[in-house]
mmCIF file of C-alpha atoms in Angstrom:
data_model
loop_
_atom_site.group_PDB
_atom_site.id
_atom_site.type_symbol
_atom_site.label_atom_id
_atom_site.label_comp_id
_atom_site.label_asym_id
_atom_site.label_seq_id
_atom_site.Cartn_x
_atom_site.Cartn_y
_atom_site.Cartn_z
ATOM 1 C CA MET Y 655 0.514 -0.039 0.003
ATOM 2 C CA ALA Y 656 1.179 3.474 -0.924
ATOM 3 C CA VAL Y 657 1.091 6.260 1.118
ATOM 4 C CA SER Y 658 1.286 9.692 -0.287
ATOM 5 C CA ILE Y 659 3.265 12.703 1.813
ATOM 6 C CA ALA Y 660 1.969 15.927 1.173
ATOM 7 C CA LEU Y 661 4.910 18.634 2.397
ATOM 8 C CA ARG Y 662 4.354 21.983 1.959
ATOM 9 C CA VAL Y 663 7.875 22.904 1.302
ATOM 10 C CA ALA Y 664 8.884 26.870 1.315
ATOM 11 C CA LEU Y 665 11.873 27.846 -1.820
ATOM 12 C CA PRO Y 666 13.204 30.964 -1.807
ATOM 13 C CA THR Y 667 11.785 31.126 -5.837
ATOM 14 C CA ALA Y 668 8.348 30.648 -4.358
ATOM 15 C CA SER Y 669 8.235 32.673 -1.610
ATOM 16 C CA ALA Y 670 9.132 35.752 -3.631
ATOM 17 C CA TYR Y 671 5.502 35.101 -5.114
ATOM 18 C CA GLY Y 672 3.902 34.846 -2.128
ATOM 19 C CA ARG Y 673 3.116 31.026 -2.064
ATOM 20 C CA ALA Y 674 4.335 27.772 -0.762
ATOM 21 C CA THR Y 675 5.128 25.305 -3.756
ATOM 22 C CA THR Y 676 3.371 22.355 -2.772
ATOM 23 C CA PHE Y 677 5.475 18.754 -3.887
ATOM 24 C CA THR Y 678 4.014 14.975 -3.652
ATOM 25 C CA VAL Y 679 6.338 12.071 -2.895
ATOM 26 C CA ALA Y 680 4.308 8.298 -3.402
ATOM 27 C CA ALA Y 681 6.153 5.914 -0.963
ATOM 28 C CA SER Y 682 5.520 3.016 0.426
ATOM 29 C CA ARG Y 683 5.051 1.964 4.440
ATOM 30 C CA SER Y 684 8.538 0.805 4.732
ATOM 31 C CA ARG Y 685 10.597 2.485 6.485
ATOM 32 C CA GLY Y 686 13.846 2.954 3.937
ATOM 33 C CA SER Y 687 11.290 4.439 1.551
ATOM 34 C CA LEU Y 688 9.679 7.074 3.438
ATOM 35 C CA HIS Y 689 13.128 8.691 4.205
ATOM 36 C CA LEU Y 690 14.177 8.240 0.488
ATOM 37 C CA ALA Y 691 10.542 10.759 0.316
ATOM 38 C CA ARG Y 692 11.707 12.642 2.736
ATOM 39 C CA ARG Y 693 15.372 13.683 1.352
ATOM 40 C CA LEU Y 694 13.755 14.028 -2.052
ATOM 41 C CA LEU Y 695 11.158 15.931 -0.444
ATOM 42 C CA ALA Y 696 14.560 17.823 1.142
ATOM 43 C CA THR Y 697 16.451 18.252 -1.840
ATOM 44 C CA ALA Y 698 13.053 18.988 -4.970
ATOM 45 C CA GLN Y 699 13.147 22.784 -6.903
ATOM 46 C CA PRO Y 700 10.775 24.114 -8.447
ATOM 47 C CA GLU Y 701 10.642 24.978 -12.235
ATOM 48 C CA PRO Y 702 12.156 27.627 -12.996
ATOM 49 C CA VAL Y 703 10.152 31.082 -13.791
ATOM 50 C CA ALA Y 704 11.161 32.566 -17.105
ATOM 51 C CA THR Y 705 12.615 36.305 -16.628
ATOM 52 C CA PHE Y 706 9.550 37.657 -19.002
ATOM 53 C CA ALA Y 707 7.015 35.862 -17.538
ATOM 54 C CA ASN Y 708 4.606 37.787 -16.720
ATOM 55 C CA GLN Y 709 5.379 40.262 -19.500
ATOM 56 C CA ALA Y 710 1.773 39.960 -20.036
ATOM 57 C CA ASN Y 711 0.443 41.607 -16.469
ATOM 58 C CA LEU Y 712 2.145 44.531 -16.830
ATOM 59 C CA PRO Y 713 0.265 47.643 -17.475
ATOM 60 C CA ARG Y 714 1.587 49.237 -20.875
ATOM 61 C CA LEU Y 715 3.727 51.633 -20.426
ATOM 62 C CA PRO Y 716 2.432 55.190 -21.626
ATOM 63 C CA VAL Y 717 3.536 57.701 -24.282
ATOM 64 C CA PRO Y 718 3.976 60.697 -22.438
ATOM 65 C CA PRO Y 719 1.465 63.831 -23.621
ATOM 66 C CA LEU Y 720 4.185 66.349 -25.469
ATOM 67 C CA ALA Y 721 3.276 69.262 -23.616
ATOM 68 C CA GLN Y 722 3.996 67.430 -20.423
ATOM 69 C CA THR Y 723 7.720 66.568 -21.666
ATOM 70 C CA ALA Y 724 8.199 69.958 -22.892
ATOM 71 C CA ALA Y 725 7.133 71.309 -19.552
ATOM 72 C CA ARG Y 726 9.756 68.782 -17.656
ATOM 73 C CA TYR Y 727 12.470 69.720 -20.350
ATOM 74 C CA LEU Y 728 12.060 73.209 -19.673
ATOM 75 C CA ASP Y 729 11.774 73.203 -16.000
ATOM 76 C CA SER Y 730 15.409 70.603 -15.623
ATOM 77 C CA CYS Y 731 16.716 73.149 -17.603
ATOM 78 C CA ARG Y 732 16.031 76.344 -15.286
ATOM 79 C CA PRO Y 733 18.058 75.496 -12.857
ATOM 80 C CA LEU Y 734 21.595 75.296 -15.095
ATOM 81 C CA LEU Y 735 20.593 77.808 -17.620
ATOM 82 C CA SER Y 736 20.713 82.184 -17.492
ATOM 83 C CA PRO Y 737 17.802 84.038 -18.040
ATOM 84 C CA GLU Y 738 18.199 84.593 -21.712
ATOM 85 C CA ASP Y 739 19.322 81.799 -22.428
ATOM 86 C CA PHE Y 740 16.192 80.053 -20.882
ATOM 87 C CA ALA Y 741 14.490 82.691 -22.535
ATOM 88 C CA ARG Y 742 15.962 80.728 -25.810
ATOM 89 C CA THR Y 743 15.432 77.293 -24.335
ATOM 90 C CA LYS Y 744 11.821 78.500 -24.051
ATOM 91 C CA ALA Y 745 11.393 79.402 -27.067
ATOM 92 C CA VAL Y 746 12.725 76.608 -29.090
ATOM 93 C CA VAL Y 747 11.005 74.597 -26.718
ATOM 94 C CA ASP Y 748 7.841 76.209 -27.808
ATOM 95 C CA ALA Y 749 8.131 76.170 -31.700
ATOM 96 C CA PHE Y 750 8.823 72.037 -31.561
ATOM 97 C CA ALA Y 751 5.798 71.039 -29.495
ATOM 98 C CA ALA Y 752 3.526 74.414 -31.201
ATOM 99 C CA PRO Y 753 0.588 71.789 -33.370
ATOM 100 C CA ALA Y 754 2.803 72.648 -36.786
ATOM 101 C CA GLY Y 755 6.427 72.208 -34.760
ATOM 102 C CA LEU Y 756 8.358 68.768 -35.198
ATOM 103 C CA GLY Y 757 7.328 67.658 -32.050
ATOM 104 C CA THR Y 758 4.117 66.964 -33.525
ATOM 105 C CA ALA Y 759 4.855 64.678 -36.328
ATOM 106 C CA LEU Y 760 7.622 62.916 -34.148
ATOM 107 C CA GLN Y 761 4.496 62.604 -31.234
ATOM 108 C CA GLN Y 762 2.369 60.483 -33.599
ATOM 109 C CA ARG Y 763 5.157 58.739 -35.141
ATOM 110 C CA LEU Y 764 5.401 57.892 -30.967
ATOM 111 C CA LEU Y 765 2.036 56.779 -30.729
ATOM 112 C CA ASP Y 766 1.726 54.609 -33.942
ATOM 113 C CA LEU Y 767 5.569 52.794 -32.596
ATOM 114 C CA ASP Y 768 3.379 52.077 -29.516
ATOM 115 C CA ALA Y 769 0.026 50.554 -31.511
ATOM 116 C CA GLN Y 770 2.459 48.450 -33.052
ATOM 117 C CA ALA Y 771 4.243 47.663 -30.091
ATOM 118 C CA PRO Y 772 3.291 44.477 -28.593
ATOM 119 C CA ASN Y 773 4.925 45.036 -25.125
ATOM 120 C CA SER Y 774 5.930 48.901 -24.785
ATOM 121 C CA TRP Y 775 6.915 51.396 -26.945
ATOM 122 C CA LEU Y 776 10.503 52.300 -24.802
ATOM 123 C CA GLU Y 777 11.377 48.799 -25.270
ATOM 124 C CA ASP Y 778 13.690 48.635 -28.405
ATOM 125 C CA ILE Y 779 14.435 51.917 -28.083
ATOM 126 C CA TRP Y 780 15.614 50.930 -24.701
ATOM 127 C CA LEU Y 781 17.564 47.382 -25.285
ATOM 128 C CA ASN Y 782 19.418 49.205 -29.069
ATOM 129 C CA LYS Y 783 20.450 53.146 -27.076
ATOM 130 C CA ALA Y 784 20.945 51.577 -23.804
ATOM 131 C CA TYR Y 785 23.109 48.128 -24.725
ATOM 132 C CA LEU Y 786 23.663 47.579 -27.893
ATOM 133 C CA GLU Y 787 24.779 51.039 -29.481
ATOM 134 C CA TRP Y 788 27.432 52.654 -27.097
ATOM 135 C CA ARG Y 789 30.386 50.677 -26.283
ATOM 136 C CA GLU Y 790 31.880 52.873 -23.735
ATOM 137 C CA PRO Y 791 31.787 51.098 -20.011
ATOM 138 C CA SER Y 792 28.131 51.683 -18.918
ATOM 139 C CA LEU Y 793 27.527 52.503 -15.194
ATOM 140 C CA ILE Y 794 24.016 51.499 -15.855
ATOM 141 C CA ASN Y 795 23.549 48.451 -13.737
#
């Protein structure tokens, strides 16, 4: 007659998700078989989770509005520029973000890229710019 032993084992990979992994081992009533079953349970490991296994569960990264991007850029420039330089920078940014400006066309291209990208509009850009194009040592990681 076989005895089913169910032991809840919390492993580091499983506990990161707040769940314990259950391993079930069947063993006979003999003492040696139960001992072997306990040893198997003690060394059992769950299957590893793939790196991007939960990618589809994440919300999409929104494309920020052009006006918000322009305002944030100007906010970052303000402490670094003299009032005259900031006024010139603001004029260039305002022309860029105007309805007939280049920024509007580029924003539309970004929205089109977002509609085509399976996960995020930033994914390919970040992969290429941060890791594949720049050939100098990086402090990113």
